[in-house]
Short mmCIF file of C-alpha atoms in Angstrom, two decimals:
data_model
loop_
_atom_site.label_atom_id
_atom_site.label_comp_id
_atom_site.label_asym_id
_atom_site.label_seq_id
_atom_site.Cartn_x
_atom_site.Cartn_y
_atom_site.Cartn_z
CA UNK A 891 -13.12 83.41 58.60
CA UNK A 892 -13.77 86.89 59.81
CA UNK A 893 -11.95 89.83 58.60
CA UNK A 894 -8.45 90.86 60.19
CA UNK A 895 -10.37 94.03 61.94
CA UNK A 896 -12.80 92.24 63.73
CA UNK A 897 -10.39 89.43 64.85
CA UNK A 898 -7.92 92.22 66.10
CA UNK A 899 -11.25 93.81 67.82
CA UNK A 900 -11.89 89.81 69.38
CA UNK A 901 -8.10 89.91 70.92
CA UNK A 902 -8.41 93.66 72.04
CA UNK A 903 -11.24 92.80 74.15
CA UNK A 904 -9.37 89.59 75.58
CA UNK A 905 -6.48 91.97 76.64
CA UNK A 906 -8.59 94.24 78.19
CA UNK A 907 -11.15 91.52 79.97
CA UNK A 908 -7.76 89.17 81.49
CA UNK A 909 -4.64 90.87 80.61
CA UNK A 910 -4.61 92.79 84.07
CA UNK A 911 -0.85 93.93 84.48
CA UNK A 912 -0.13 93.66 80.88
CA UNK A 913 -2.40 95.63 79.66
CA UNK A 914 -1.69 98.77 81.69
CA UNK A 915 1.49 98.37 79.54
CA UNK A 916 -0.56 98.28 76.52
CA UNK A 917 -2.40 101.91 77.20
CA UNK A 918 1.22 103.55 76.09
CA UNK A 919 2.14 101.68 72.62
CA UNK A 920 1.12 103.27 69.34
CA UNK A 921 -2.40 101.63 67.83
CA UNK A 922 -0.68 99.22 65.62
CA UNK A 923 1.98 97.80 68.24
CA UNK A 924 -0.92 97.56 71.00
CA UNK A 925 -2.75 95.12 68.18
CA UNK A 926 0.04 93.23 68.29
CA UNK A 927 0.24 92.78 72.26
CA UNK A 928 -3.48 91.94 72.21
CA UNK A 929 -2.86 89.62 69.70
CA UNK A 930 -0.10 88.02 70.98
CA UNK A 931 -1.84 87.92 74.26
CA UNK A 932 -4.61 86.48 73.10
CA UNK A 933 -3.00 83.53 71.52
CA UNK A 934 -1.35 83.01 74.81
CA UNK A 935 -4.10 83.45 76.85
CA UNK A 936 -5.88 80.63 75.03
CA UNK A 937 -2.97 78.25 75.78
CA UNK A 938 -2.73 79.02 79.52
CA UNK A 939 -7.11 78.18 79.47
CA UNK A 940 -5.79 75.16 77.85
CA UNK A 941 -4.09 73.87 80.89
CA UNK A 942 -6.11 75.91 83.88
CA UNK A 943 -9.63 74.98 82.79
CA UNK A 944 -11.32 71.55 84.83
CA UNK A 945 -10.80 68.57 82.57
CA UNK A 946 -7.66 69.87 80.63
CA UNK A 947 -5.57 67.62 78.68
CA UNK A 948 -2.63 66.80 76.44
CA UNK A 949 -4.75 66.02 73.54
CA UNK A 950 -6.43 69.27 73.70
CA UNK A 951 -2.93 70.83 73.48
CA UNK A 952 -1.58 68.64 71.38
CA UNK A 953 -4.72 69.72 68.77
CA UNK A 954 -3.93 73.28 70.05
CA UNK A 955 -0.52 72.77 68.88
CA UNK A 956 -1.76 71.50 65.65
CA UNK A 957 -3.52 74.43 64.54
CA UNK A 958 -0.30 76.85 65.20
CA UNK A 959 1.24 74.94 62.69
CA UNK A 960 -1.44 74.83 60.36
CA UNK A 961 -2.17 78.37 60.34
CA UNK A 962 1.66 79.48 60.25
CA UNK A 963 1.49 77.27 57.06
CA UNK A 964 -1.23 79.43 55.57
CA UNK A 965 -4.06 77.48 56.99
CA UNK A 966 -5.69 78.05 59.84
CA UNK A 967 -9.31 77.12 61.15
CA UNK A 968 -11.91 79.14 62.35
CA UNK A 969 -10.71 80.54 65.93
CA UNK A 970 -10.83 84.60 65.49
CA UNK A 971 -7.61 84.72 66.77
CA UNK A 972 -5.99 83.49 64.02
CA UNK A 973 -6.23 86.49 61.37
CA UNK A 974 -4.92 88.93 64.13
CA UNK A 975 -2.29 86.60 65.42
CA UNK A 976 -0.63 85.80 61.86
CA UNK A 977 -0.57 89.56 60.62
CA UNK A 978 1.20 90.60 63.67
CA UNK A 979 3.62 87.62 63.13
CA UNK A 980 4.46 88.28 60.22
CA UNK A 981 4.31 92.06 60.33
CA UNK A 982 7.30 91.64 63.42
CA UNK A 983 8.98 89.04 62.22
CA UNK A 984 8.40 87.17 65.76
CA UNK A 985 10.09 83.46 65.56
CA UNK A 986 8.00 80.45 65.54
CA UNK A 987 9.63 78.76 68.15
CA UNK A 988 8.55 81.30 70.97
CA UNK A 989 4.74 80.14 70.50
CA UNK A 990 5.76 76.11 70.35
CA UNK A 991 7.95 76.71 73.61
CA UNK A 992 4.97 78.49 75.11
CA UNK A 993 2.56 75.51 74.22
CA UNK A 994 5.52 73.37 75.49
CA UNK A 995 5.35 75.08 79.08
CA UNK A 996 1.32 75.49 79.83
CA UNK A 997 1.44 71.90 78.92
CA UNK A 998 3.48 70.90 81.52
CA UNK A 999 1.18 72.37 83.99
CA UNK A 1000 -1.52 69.44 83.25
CA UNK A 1001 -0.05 66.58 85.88
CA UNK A 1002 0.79 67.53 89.81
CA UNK A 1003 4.33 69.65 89.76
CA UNK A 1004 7.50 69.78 91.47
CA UNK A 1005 10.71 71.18 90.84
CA UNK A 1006 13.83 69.80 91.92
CA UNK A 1007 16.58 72.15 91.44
CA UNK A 1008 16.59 75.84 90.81
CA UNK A 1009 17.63 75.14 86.98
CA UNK A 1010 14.49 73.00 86.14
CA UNK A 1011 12.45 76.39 87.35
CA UNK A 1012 14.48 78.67 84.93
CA UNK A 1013 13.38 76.19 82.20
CA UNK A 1014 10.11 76.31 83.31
CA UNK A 1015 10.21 80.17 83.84
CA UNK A 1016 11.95 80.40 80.44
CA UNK A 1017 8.92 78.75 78.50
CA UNK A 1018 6.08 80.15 80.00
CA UNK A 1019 7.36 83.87 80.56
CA UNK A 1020 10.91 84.62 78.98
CA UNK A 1021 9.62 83.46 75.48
CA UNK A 1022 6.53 86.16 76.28
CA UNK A 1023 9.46 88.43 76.80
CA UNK A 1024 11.11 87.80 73.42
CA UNK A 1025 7.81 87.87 71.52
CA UNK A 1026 7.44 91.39 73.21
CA UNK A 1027 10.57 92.97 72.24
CA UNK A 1028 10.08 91.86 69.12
CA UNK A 1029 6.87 94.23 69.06
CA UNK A 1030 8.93 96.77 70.93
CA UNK A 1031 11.28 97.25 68.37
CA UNK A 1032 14.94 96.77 69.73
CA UNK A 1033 18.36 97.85 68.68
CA UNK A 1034 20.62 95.13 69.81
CA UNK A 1035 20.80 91.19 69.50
CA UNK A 1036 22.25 92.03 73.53
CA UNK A 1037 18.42 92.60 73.86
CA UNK A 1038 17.69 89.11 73.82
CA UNK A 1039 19.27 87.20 77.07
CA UNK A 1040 18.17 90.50 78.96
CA UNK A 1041 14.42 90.10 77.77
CA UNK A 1042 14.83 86.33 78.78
CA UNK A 1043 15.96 87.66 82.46
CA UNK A 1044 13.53 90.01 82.34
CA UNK A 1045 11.17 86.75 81.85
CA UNK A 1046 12.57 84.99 84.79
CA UNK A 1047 12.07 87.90 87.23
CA UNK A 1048 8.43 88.48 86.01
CA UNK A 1049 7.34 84.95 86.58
CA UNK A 1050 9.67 84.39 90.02
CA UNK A 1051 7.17 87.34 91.38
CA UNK A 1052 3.94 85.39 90.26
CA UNK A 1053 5.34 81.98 91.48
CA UNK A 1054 6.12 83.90 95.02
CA UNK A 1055 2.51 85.78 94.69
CA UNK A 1056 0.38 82.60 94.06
CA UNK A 1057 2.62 79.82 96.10
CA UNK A 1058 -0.70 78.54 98.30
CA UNK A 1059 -3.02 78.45 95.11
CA UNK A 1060 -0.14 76.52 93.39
CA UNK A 1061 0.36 73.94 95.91
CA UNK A 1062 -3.71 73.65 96.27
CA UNK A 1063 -3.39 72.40 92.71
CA UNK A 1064 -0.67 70.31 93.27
CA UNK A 1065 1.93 72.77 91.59
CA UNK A 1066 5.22 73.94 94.04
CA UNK A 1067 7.12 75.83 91.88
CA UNK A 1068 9.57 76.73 94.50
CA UNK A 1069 12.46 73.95 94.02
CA UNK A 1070 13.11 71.23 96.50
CA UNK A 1071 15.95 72.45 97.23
CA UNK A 1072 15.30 74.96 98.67
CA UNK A 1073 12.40 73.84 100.03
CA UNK A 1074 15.07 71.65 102.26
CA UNK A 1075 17.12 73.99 102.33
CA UNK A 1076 14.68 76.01 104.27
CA UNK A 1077 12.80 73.08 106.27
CA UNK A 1078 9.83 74.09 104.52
CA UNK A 1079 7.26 71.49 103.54
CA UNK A 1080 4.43 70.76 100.89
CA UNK A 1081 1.74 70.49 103.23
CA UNK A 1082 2.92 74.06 104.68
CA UNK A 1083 2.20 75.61 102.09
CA UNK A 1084 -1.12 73.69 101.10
CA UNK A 1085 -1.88 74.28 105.32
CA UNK A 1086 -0.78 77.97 105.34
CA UNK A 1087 2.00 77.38 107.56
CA UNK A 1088 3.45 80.76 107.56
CA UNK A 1089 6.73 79.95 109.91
CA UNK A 1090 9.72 81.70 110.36
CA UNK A 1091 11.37 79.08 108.23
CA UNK A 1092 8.66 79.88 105.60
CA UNK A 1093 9.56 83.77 106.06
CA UNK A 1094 13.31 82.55 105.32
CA UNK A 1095 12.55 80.98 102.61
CA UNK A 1096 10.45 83.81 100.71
CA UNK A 1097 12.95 86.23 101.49
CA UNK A 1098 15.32 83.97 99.68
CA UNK A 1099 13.48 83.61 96.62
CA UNK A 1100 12.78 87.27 96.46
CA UNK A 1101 16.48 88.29 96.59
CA UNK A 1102 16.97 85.67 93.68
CA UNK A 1103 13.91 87.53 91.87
CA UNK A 1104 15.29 90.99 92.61
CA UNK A 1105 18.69 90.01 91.03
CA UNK A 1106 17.21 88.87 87.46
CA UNK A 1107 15.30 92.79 87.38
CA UNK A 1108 19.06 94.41 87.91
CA UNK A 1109 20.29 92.39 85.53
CA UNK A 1110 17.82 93.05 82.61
CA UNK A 1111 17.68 96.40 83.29
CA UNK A 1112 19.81 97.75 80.26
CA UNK A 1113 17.05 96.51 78.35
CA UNK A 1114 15.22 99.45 78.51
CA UNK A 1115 17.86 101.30 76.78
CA UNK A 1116 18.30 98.78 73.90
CA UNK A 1117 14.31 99.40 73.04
CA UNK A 1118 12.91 101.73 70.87
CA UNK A 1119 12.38 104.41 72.39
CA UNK A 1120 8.83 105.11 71.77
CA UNK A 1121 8.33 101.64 73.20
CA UNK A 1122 9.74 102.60 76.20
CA UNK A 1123 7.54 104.10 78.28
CA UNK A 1124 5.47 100.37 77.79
CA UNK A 1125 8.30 98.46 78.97
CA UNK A 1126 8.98 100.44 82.25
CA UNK A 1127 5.42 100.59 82.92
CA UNK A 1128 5.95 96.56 82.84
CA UNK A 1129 8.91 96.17 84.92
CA UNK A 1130 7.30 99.03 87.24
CA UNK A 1131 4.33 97.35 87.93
CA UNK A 1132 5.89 93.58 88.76
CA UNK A 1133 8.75 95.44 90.64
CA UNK A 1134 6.04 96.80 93.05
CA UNK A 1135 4.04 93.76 93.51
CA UNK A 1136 7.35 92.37 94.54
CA UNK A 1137 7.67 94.89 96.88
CA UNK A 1138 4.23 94.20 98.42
CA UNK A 1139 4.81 90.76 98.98
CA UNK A 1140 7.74 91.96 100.91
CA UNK A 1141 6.42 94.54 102.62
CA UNK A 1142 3.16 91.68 103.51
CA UNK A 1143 6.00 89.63 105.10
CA UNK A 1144 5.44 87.61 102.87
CA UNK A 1145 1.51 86.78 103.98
CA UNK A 1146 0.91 84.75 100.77
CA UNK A 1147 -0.71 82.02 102.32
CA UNK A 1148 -3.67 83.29 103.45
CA UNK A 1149 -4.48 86.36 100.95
CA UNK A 1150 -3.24 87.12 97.72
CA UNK A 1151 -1.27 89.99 97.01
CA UNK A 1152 -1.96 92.74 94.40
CA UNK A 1153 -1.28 96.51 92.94
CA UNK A 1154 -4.71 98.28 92.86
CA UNK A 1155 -6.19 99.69 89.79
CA UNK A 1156 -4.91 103.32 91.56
CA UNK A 1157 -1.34 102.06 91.90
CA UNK A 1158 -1.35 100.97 87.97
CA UNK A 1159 -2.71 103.76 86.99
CA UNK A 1160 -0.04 105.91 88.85
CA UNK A 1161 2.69 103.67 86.72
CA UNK A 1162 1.53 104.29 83.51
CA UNK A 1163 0.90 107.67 84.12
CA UNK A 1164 4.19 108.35 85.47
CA UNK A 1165 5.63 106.67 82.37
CA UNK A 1166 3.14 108.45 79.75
CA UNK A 1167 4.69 111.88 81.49
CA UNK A 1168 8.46 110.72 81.81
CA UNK A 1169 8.67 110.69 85.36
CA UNK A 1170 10.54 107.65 85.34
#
């Protein structure tokens, strides 16, 4: 087993390889909270591989799923996550159940997916992203339980803008997040978005989905006041960054299908400066 320096070294340098909007974020957090992100990150970086890479399968996550367990029990194998992962944990007191819901979610990305009703994509949203939000805050520091369903919004809005962002690449794979109903709703098919079909129907659609987006970031706004406040800066940074790539899909009208739509390094950079001086 390697030593807890070198394993938070091994998630630092995931975070700062793949964590692209997230770890902007990380720049503004004091040394021993960014660990945490990084480690946190790395563990859930490792499931999302899990389901993305060619060949995935249950049993993989299933063993995946096995090894939380054993090393929350005080026994884990030889990934160099693992030291990092458990001290920050423990050190946070971040529940269990987040990381099994998060297993839970990435795992249901292994067969083709469709959504049916807006409320099967807020459970969706709610594993994969809102429990990412509840681990966070838990880093964060917060000083209300009220900090909880707002962290879970937050959650929703976060992953709503990368369902809108990567809807072609999605349906490619033989994953429409977008529910069915609306989808009908709409008169917009599958094979328009796997055909980049960018109708005015389409356009209706989009603009649909983003109001519904925009609604779950005015709702968890007071979160930022219920976080520590040296935390912050980190959070806004977050919400800052997704907010604007929202905007940009917007401002694209919504040109998804052909190209996919992204804050430049500049644009980050801008956020978490703005939020490092208080110009928020």
């Amino acid at each position: 087993m390697i030593s807890l320096e070198q394993s938070y070294a091994h998630c630092r340098a995931i975070a700062k390889a793949r964590a692209r909007n997230f770890y902007y974020s990380f720049i503004l957090l004091t040394a021993e909270k960014k660990n945490a992100m990084c480690a946190v990150y790395a563990f859930m970086r490792y499931c999302d591989d899990l389901s993305d890479e060619p060949g995935a399968t249950r049993t993989a996550i299933d063993r995946w799923r096995d090894a939380l367990t054993e090393a929350l029990a005080g026994r884990p194998d030889d990934n160099p996550t693992w030291p990092a992962f458990l001290d920050s944990v423990a050190r946070y007191s971040i529940p269990h159940e987040y990381f099994y819901d998060m297993i839970e979610g990435v795992a249901s990305d292994l067969t083709p997916h469709t959504v049916e009703t807006f409320e099967d994509l807020y459970q969706y949203c709610y594993r994969v992203a809102s429990v990412v939000g509840l681990t966070t805050i838990h880093i964060f520091g917060f000083t209300s339980p009220d900090a909880l369903p707002l962290a879970e919004k937050c959650g929703i809005a976060f992953q709503l803008t990368n369902i809108l962002r990567d809807v072609r690449e999605d349906a490619e794979l033989g994953r429409v997040y977008l529910p069915t109903e609306d989808l009908t709703r709409f008169d917009v098919s599958v094979d328009d978005l796997k055909n980049a079909r960018r109708t005015e129907q389409f356009g209706r659609l989009m603009e649909f989905e983003t109001d519904r987006a925009r609604r779950y970031y005015r709702e968890s706004a007071p979160l930022l006041d219920l976080i520590e406040s040296k935390s912050r800066p980190s959070l806004w940074a977050l919400i800052a960054i997704y907010s604007r790539l929202l905007d940009h899909l917007v401002e694209s009208k919504y040109d998804v299908l052909t190209r996919r739509i992204s804050l430049s390094s500049l644009e980050k950079t801008w956020i978490v400066l703005r939020a490092a001086l208080g110009l928020t």
